[in-house]
XYZ file of C-alpha atoms in Angstrom:
244
model
C -161.561 -75.411 133.878
C -161.194 -72.921 131.040
C -163.277 -70.386 132.957
C -161.215 -70.842 136.128
C -157.993 -70.418 134.163
C -159.279 -67.153 132.682
C -160.249 -65.880 136.105
C -156.759 -66.602 137.353
C -154.860 -65.146 134.413
C -156.880 -62.433 132.656
C -157.008 -59.829 135.438
C -157.071 -56.801 133.175
C -158.763 -53.454 132.919
C -160.754 -51.209 135.372
C -159.865 -47.577 136.372
C -162.497 -45.928 138.446
C -163.154 -43.654 141.337
C -163.791 -45.196 144.746
C -164.690 -43.113 147.781
C -164.430 -44.995 151.053
C -165.557 -44.094 154.535
C -162.731 -44.211 157.039
C -160.013 -44.965 154.483
C -156.649 -43.972 155.865
C -153.338 -45.581 156.522
C -153.225 -47.310 159.889
C -150.853 -45.770 162.383
C -147.644 -47.752 162.467
C -148.902 -50.163 159.761
C -148.079 -50.026 156.058
C -151.292 -51.831 155.088
C -153.971 -49.541 153.663
C -157.387 -49.601 155.346
C -159.946 -50.777 152.775
C -162.943 -50.841 155.117
C -165.967 -48.655 154.452
C -168.331 -47.637 151.669
C -167.242 -46.750 148.150
C -168.734 -45.811 144.773
C -167.389 -45.197 141.299
C -167.681 -45.562 137.548
C -166.265 -48.220 135.251
C -165.446 -48.481 131.557
C -164.356 -51.507 129.575
C -164.853 -53.973 126.770
C -166.660 -57.290 126.401
C -166.639 -60.130 123.895
C -169.235 -62.877 123.743
C -169.823 -66.337 122.313
C -173.235 -67.783 121.468
C -174.263 -71.217 120.198
C -177.485 -71.133 118.172
C -179.498 -74.342 117.683
C -182.247 -74.508 115.045
C -184.032 -77.775 115.798
C -187.620 -76.699 115.111
C -187.865 -73.994 112.452
C -185.507 -74.930 109.607
C -184.502 -77.998 111.597
C -187.711 -80.032 111.315
C -186.794 -83.732 111.272
C -186.802 -86.025 109.474
C -186.764 -83.823 106.351
C -184.680 -80.981 107.757
C -181.720 -81.709 110.053
C -180.903 -79.745 113.196
C -178.484 -76.906 112.434
C -175.978 -75.521 114.951
C -173.727 -72.503 114.512
C -171.763 -70.018 116.556
C -172.150 -66.239 116.731
C -169.442 -63.978 118.138
C -170.192 -60.521 119.493
C -168.288 -57.674 121.108
C -168.645 -54.092 122.276
C -167.850 -51.478 124.903
C -169.342 -51.400 128.386
C -169.761 -48.732 131.006
C -171.628 -48.086 134.199
C -171.583 -47.310 137.890
C -170.865 -49.434 140.954
C -170.980 -49.161 144.731
C -170.191 -51.402 147.660
C -169.005 -51.864 151.204
C -165.845 -53.522 152.581
C -164.942 -55.020 155.931
C -161.337 -55.748 156.847
C -159.693 -58.139 159.289
C -155.928 -57.716 159.348
C -155.010 -58.181 155.651
C -158.202 -59.986 154.646
C -160.851 -57.787 152.976
C -164.399 -58.933 152.222
C -167.527 -57.151 151.092
C -170.395 -56.782 148.642
C -170.719 -54.758 145.455
C -173.597 -53.788 143.146
C -173.266 -52.524 139.583
C -175.473 -51.081 136.857
C -174.489 -50.334 133.288
C -174.762 -50.991 129.558
C -172.956 -53.697 127.586
C -173.094 -52.857 123.879
C -172.602 -56.356 122.447
C -173.202 -56.665 118.705
C -172.774 -59.613 116.366
C -174.599 -61.767 113.830
C -173.944 -64.687 111.486
C -175.889 -66.472 108.758
C -177.083 -69.987 109.445
C -174.498 -72.077 107.577
C -175.014 -74.791 104.982
C -177.841 -75.773 102.672
C -181.173 -77.469 103.252
C -182.011 -80.957 101.933
C -183.069 -79.321 98.633
C -179.593 -77.779 98.274
C -180.898 -74.260 98.941
C -178.629 -72.119 101.165
C -180.176 -71.155 104.495
C -181.027 -67.450 104.600
C -181.745 -67.086 108.327
C -179.270 -65.611 110.790
C -178.605 -65.512 114.529
C -177.757 -62.204 116.187
C -176.803 -60.694 119.552
C -177.866 -57.152 120.478
C -176.515 -55.592 123.669
C -178.474 -54.089 126.514
C -178.395 -52.858 130.094
C -177.170 -55.074 132.915
C -177.218 -55.127 136.702
C -175.258 -57.355 139.048
C -174.434 -58.023 142.659
C -171.363 -59.886 143.847
C -169.371 -60.791 146.927
C -165.684 -59.867 147.021
C -162.839 -61.471 148.961
C -159.347 -60.064 148.832
C -155.907 -59.829 150.414
C -154.255 -56.474 151.082
C -150.552 -55.821 150.777
C -149.213 -52.277 151.043
C -151.646 -50.021 149.213
C -152.763 -52.810 146.853
C -155.682 -55.243 147.092
C -155.828 -58.494 145.140
C -159.388 -59.865 145.093
C -161.802 -62.408 143.640
C -165.527 -61.875 143.093
C -168.626 -63.912 142.325
C -172.354 -63.315 142.135
C -175.483 -62.908 140.008
C -176.090 -60.744 136.949
C -179.206 -59.808 134.962
C -179.128 -58.414 131.428
C -181.492 -57.115 128.770
C -179.123 -58.269 125.997
C -181.164 -59.911 123.233
C -180.613 -63.151 121.353
C -182.350 -62.928 117.979
C -183.277 -65.307 115.146
C -184.329 -63.692 111.861
C -185.425 -65.337 108.601
C -186.702 -63.196 105.723
C -187.717 -66.481 104.078
C -187.094 -65.429 100.491
C -186.845 -69.024 99.226
C -189.463 -71.765 98.827
C -191.859 -72.666 100.316
C -192.720 -69.345 102.008
C -191.192 -66.756 99.612
C -192.621 -63.664 101.363
C -192.814 -64.903 104.941
C -190.733 -63.524 107.790
C -189.676 -64.847 111.183
C -188.239 -62.321 113.657
C -187.884 -63.888 117.103
C -185.988 -62.467 120.054
C -185.460 -63.124 123.765
C -183.579 -61.353 126.560
C -180.855 -63.417 128.250
C -182.060 -62.347 131.738
C -180.398 -64.087 134.737
C -176.864 -65.452 134.815
C -173.824 -65.642 137.053
C -170.471 -63.864 137.093
C -167.048 -64.720 138.477
C -163.816 -62.818 138.198
C -161.142 -60.891 139.998
C -158.789 -57.985 139.848
C -156.233 -55.809 141.542
C -156.965 -52.421 143.103
C -154.488 -49.741 144.149
C -155.025 -46.819 146.531
C -153.531 -43.748 144.873
C -154.722 -41.538 147.767
C -156.675 -41.971 150.998
C -160.023 -41.637 149.197
C -159.126 -42.561 145.616
C -158.392 -45.955 144.096
C -157.973 -47.466 140.640
C -158.576 -51.087 139.730
C -158.133 -53.510 136.855
C -160.740 -56.282 136.693
C -161.735 -59.295 134.601
C -165.160 -60.975 134.832
C -166.749 -63.980 133.122
C -170.539 -63.857 132.645
C -172.638 -66.923 131.785
C -176.339 -66.479 130.950
C -177.065 -70.077 130.036
C -179.503 -71.168 127.321
C -182.606 -69.264 126.193
C -185.558 -70.278 124.035
C -186.177 -67.750 121.259
C -189.816 -67.805 120.161
C -191.416 -65.875 117.323
C -194.511 -65.835 115.145
C -194.483 -66.004 111.337
C -195.641 -62.956 109.383
C -196.798 -63.192 105.767
C -196.827 -66.149 103.409
C -198.216 -69.583 104.274
C -196.666 -69.428 107.787
C -198.659 -66.387 108.924
C -199.254 -66.633 112.671
C -197.349 -69.918 113.093
C -195.151 -69.997 116.214
C -191.545 -71.224 115.902
C -188.757 -71.601 118.434
C -184.977 -71.806 118.290
C -182.403 -71.856 121.086
C -179.198 -69.992 121.897
C -176.880 -69.272 124.802
C -174.481 -66.478 125.723
C -171.196 -66.264 127.596
C -169.261 -63.012 127.891
C -165.702 -62.077 128.906
C -165.241 -58.534 130.172
C -162.293 -56.372 131.129
C -162.751 -53.017 132.768
C -161.153 -50.115 134.580
C -162.944 -48.672 137.615
């Protein structure tokens, strides 16, 4: 429900160039013709939330409890997009592809202390990467404006990372550095687009991206845990606003 509320209320940010085939005002009709192909660039901002779960490495029951903590990340985004629209009266529908870079950055130490009252020294981190997506759009035209919703799939090279320099007992000099790309997820959102000229539009758009849960696996280096494989888990959701 929270996601649906955001989609309905946070329609902010995307000014870009769109070139459309056969985009002109219909004779005797005030509704702009949105049908045809278009392409453009987009710029914006994203902020993410991740839940890290350490239930195997430091969280090794029954001695060590499972540890959960959140990591927030944010950064700029930018890229290119292209698509095609069909129009029936005031209803506009089509498909759009996009490619870009989402520069998410954030990290946070694993909170609390272990059963021996030693503070945890590992941390979870998010490091941004490229992304590509495809979505369907459905909108309603009024005047030279188009209000639309979108939904589809997205793939990203953004990394979830678990790092432990292991400076405390029992490993002292060991290191764990595990990372995993978030890969496939879904996106939903919407926006409003305005035709400033027959072949130029600007839009403001919000999108919610959910990449689900990933298993982050790494191998110990140095100390008594040399070569030992450990796994933790984390997820990633991202809110984005853009101009295109």
